[in-house]
XYZ file of C-alpha atoms in Angstrom:
284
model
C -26.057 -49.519 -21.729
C -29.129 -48.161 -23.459
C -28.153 -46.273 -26.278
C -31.009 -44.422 -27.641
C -30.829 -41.111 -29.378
C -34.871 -39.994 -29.694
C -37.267 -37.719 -28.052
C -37.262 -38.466 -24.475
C -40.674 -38.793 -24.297
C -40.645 -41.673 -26.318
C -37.729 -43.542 -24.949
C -39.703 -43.997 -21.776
C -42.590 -45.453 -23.422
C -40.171 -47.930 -25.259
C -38.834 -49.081 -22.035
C -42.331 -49.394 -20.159
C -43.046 -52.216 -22.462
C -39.797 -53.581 -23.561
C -39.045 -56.016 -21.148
C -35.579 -56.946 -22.600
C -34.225 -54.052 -21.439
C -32.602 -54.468 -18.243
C -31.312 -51.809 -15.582
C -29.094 -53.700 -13.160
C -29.368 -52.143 -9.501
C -25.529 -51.187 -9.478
C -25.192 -49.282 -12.351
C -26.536 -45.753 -12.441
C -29.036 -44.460 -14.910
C -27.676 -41.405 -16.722
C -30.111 -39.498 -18.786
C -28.531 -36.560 -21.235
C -30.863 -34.269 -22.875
C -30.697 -31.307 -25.081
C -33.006 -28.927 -24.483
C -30.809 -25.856 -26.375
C -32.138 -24.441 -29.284
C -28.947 -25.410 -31.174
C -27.564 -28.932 -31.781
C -24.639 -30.129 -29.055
C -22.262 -32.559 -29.377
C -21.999 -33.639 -25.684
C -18.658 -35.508 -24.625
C -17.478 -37.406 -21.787
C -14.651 -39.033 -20.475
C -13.794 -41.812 -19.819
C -16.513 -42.743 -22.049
C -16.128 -46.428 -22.388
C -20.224 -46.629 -21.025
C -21.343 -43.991 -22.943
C -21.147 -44.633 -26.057
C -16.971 -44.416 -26.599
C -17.629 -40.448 -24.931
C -18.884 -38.508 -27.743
C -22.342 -38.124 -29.637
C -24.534 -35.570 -31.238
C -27.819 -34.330 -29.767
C -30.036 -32.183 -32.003
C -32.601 -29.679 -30.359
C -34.961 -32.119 -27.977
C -33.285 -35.473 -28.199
C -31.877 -37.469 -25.491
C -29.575 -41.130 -24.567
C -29.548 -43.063 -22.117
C -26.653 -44.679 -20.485
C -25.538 -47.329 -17.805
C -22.919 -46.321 -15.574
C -20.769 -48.350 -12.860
C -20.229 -47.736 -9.837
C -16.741 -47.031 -9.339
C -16.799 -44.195 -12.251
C -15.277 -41.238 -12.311
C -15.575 -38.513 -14.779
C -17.025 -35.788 -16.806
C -19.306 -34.500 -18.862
C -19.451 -31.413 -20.673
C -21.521 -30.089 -23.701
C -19.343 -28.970 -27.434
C -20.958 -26.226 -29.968
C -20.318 -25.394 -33.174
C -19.027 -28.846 -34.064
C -18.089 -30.486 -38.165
C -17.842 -33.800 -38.039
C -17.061 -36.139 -41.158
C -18.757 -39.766 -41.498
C -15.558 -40.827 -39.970
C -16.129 -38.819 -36.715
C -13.193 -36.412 -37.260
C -13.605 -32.845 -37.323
C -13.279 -29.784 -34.979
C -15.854 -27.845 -32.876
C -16.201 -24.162 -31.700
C -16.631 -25.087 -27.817
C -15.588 -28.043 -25.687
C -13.223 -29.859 -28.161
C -11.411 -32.518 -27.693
C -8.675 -32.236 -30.334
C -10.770 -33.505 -33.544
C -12.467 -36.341 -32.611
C -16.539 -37.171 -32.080
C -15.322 -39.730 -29.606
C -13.434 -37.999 -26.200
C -10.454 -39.824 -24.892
C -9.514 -36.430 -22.964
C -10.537 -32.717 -21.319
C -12.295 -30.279 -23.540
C -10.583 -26.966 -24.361
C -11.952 -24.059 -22.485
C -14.365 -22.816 -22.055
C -16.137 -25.280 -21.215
C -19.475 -26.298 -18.531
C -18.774 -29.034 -16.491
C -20.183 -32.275 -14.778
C -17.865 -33.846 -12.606
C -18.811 -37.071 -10.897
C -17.618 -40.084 -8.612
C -19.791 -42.869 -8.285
C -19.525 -44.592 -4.766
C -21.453 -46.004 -1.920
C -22.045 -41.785 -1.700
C -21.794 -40.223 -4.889
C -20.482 -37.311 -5.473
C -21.508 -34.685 -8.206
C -21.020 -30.631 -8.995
C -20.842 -28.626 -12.406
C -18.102 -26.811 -12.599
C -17.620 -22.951 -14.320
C -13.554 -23.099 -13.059
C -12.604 -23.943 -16.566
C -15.275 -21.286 -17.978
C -18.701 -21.643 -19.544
C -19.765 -22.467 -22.913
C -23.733 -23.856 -22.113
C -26.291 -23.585 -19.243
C -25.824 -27.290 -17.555
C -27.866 -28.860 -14.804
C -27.671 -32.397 -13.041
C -31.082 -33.255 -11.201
C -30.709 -36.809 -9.194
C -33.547 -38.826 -9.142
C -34.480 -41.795 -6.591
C -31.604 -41.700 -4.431
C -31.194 -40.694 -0.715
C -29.237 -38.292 1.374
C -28.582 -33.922 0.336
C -29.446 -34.900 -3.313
C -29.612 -31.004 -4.273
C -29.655 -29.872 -7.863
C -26.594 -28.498 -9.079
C -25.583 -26.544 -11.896
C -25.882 -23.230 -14.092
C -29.341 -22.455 -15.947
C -28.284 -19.129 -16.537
C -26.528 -18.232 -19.711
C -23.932 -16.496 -19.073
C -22.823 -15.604 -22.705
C -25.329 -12.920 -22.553
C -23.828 -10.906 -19.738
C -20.115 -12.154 -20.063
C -17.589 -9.510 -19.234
C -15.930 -8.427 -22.529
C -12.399 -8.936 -21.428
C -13.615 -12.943 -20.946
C -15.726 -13.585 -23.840
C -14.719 -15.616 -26.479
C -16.265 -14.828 -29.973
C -17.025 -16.229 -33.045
C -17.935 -13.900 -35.829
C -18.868 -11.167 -33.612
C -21.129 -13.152 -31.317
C -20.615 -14.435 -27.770
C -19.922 -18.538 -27.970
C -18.554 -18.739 -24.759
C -17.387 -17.207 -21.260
C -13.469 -17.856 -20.334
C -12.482 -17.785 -16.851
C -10.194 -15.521 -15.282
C -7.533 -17.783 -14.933
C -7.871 -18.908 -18.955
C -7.349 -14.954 -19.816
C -5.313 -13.784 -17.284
C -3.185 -16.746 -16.415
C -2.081 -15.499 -12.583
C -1.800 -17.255 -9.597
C -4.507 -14.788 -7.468
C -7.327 -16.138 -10.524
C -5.728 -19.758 -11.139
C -5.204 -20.530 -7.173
C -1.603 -21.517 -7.597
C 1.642 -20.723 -6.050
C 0.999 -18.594 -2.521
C -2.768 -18.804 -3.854
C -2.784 -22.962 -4.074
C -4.671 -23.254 -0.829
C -8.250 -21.795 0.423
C -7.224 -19.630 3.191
C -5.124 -17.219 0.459
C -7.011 -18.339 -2.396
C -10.443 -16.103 -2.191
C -13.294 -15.006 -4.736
C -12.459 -12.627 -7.089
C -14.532 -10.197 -8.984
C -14.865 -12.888 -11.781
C -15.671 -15.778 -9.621
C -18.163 -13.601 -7.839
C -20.100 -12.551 -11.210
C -20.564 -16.552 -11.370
C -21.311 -17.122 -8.320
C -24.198 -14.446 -8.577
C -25.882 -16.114 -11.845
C -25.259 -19.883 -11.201
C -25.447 -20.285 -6.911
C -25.185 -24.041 -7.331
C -22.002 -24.644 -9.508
C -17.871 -24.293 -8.782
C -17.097 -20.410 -9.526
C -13.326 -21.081 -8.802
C -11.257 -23.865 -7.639
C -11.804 -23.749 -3.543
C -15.656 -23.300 -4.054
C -16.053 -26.533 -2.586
C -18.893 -25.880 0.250
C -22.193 -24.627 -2.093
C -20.732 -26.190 -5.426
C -20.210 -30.223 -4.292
C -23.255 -32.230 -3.370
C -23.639 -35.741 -2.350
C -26.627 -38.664 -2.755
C -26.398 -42.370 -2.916
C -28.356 -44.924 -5.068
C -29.253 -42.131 -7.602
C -29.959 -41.655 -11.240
C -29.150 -38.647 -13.027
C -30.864 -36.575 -15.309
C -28.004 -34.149 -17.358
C -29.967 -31.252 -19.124
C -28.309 -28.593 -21.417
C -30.038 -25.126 -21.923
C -33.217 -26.222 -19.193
C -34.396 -24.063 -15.951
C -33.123 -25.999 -12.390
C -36.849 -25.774 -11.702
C -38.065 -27.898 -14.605
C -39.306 -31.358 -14.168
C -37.336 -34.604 -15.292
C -37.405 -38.165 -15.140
C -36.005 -41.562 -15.437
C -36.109 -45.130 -15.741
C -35.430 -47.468 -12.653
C -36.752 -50.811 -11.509
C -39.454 -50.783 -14.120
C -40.727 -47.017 -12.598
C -41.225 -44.182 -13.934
C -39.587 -41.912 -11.227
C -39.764 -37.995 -11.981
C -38.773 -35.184 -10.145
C -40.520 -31.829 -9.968
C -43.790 -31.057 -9.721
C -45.753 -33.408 -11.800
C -45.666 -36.663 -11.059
C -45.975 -40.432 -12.627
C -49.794 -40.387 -12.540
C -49.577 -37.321 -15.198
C -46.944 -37.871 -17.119
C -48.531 -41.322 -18.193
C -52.017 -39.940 -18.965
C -50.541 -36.973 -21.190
C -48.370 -40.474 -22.901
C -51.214 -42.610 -23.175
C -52.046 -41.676 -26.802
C -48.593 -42.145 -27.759
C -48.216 -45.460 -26.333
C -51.091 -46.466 -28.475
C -49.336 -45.822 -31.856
C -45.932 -47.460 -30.609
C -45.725 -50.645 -31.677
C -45.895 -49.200 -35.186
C -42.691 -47.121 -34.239
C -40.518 -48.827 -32.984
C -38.960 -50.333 -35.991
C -37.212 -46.475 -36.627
C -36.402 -45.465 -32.946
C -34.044 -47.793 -32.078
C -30.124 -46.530 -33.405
């Protein structure tokens, strides 16, 4: 694992020369970054690769992880968080009881990666359990659909009033239906647990509208769940779908939108120069 919490910018340039750093071909890159306004706290279980599955993020900042295939799991983004030296404390959005660290599901509302790493991955973000921050997951390097999925929308803004959660008058979060009305029809249960019966609502529709590319309720399956093998992932918080990203692999830098290596290494250049001076202070 490559656990480095700076300016993604530069943790690029730190692996382009540092040739102790290894990426072995198995694992896949995951690369988290915060592009909110507001420090996160994102969390993920099981988090034994990433960093025991909770860190902080302030505004621009990213890490990098290793991940096995075989994993299975999720990754969601907490606001609002107090944490003590000790790592105990409690958080507005996403908790996970009162721990920096994640050993299980955040309390809704919460945005949601879900993954399973396999010979085919496969990846969605998920708005059944609610939303608390726009979240994207862009693959990069891999083959097969490989489509971008997620919510870039924030949908605190235009959250119906019966399903927003507040926090001293302001909008911190978007339940779902099922959260606040706790019935079979919005929670697909009982005579609603299958996807014949169990249909979009008026809720799940007013998702479905803002985010296209993300679970709006439980049976969303066919334009929410996406597929890709031999991929890295890029995990952004608060960024548009459209906006470029990179990563790491093979000793490449591999980007996807529409700039490519050639640029993003001339607008570096000047920073590479000062580097070795720097690195004494980036590493955590």
């Amino acid at each position: 694992m490559a656990n480095l919490n700076v300016p993604l910018t530069l943790v690029f340039l730190l692996l382009i020369i540092s040739p102790e750093i290894k990426m072995t071909e198995c694992a896949r890159i995951f690369t988290i970054i915060n592009h909110c306004e507001e420090t996160i706290w994102p969390a993920i279980t099981p988090g034994e690769n990433f960093n025991g599955g909770g860190f902080v993020l302030k505004p621009g900042q990213s890490i990098v992880f290793n991940a096995p295939v075989g994993w299975i799991g999720r990754i969601w983004g907490r606001t609002g968080c107090n944490f003590d030296k000790n790592g105990n404390g409690s958080c507005q959005t996403g908790a996970c009881g009162t721990s920096l660290t994640c050993k299980a599901s955040g309390q809704t509302p919460a945005s949601l990666a879900e993954f399973t790493l396999s010979a085919t991955d496969y990846y969605d973000v998920s708005l059944v359990d609610g939303f608390n921050l726009p979240l994207v997951v862009t693959p990069i390097n891999g083959q097969g659909n490989c489509s971008i999925a997620g919510c870039d929308m924030d949908l605190r803004s235009n959250c119906p009033t019966e399903l927003a959660l507040k926090s001293k008058g302001k909008v911190i979060g978007c339940r779902s239906a099922c959260d606040v009305f706790n019935s079979d029809e919005y929670c697909c249960r009982g005579v609603y647990g299958n996807p014949v019966i169990c249909q979009p609502t008026y809720y799940s529709k007013k998702f479905k509208e803002a985010c296209p590319t993300a679970y709006s309720y439980a049976y969303d399956d066919p334009t929410s769940i996406f597929t890709c093998s031999g991929t890295d992932y890029v995990i952004t918080f608060c960024a548009s779908r459209k906006q470029q990203v990179c990563t790491y692999h093979n000793n490449k830098l591999v980007c996807g939108g529409s700039q490519g290596l050639k640029s993003l290494i001339e607008r570096w250049w000047p920073l590479m120069l000062a580097l070795p001076s720097m690195v004494s202070w980036w590493i955590v």
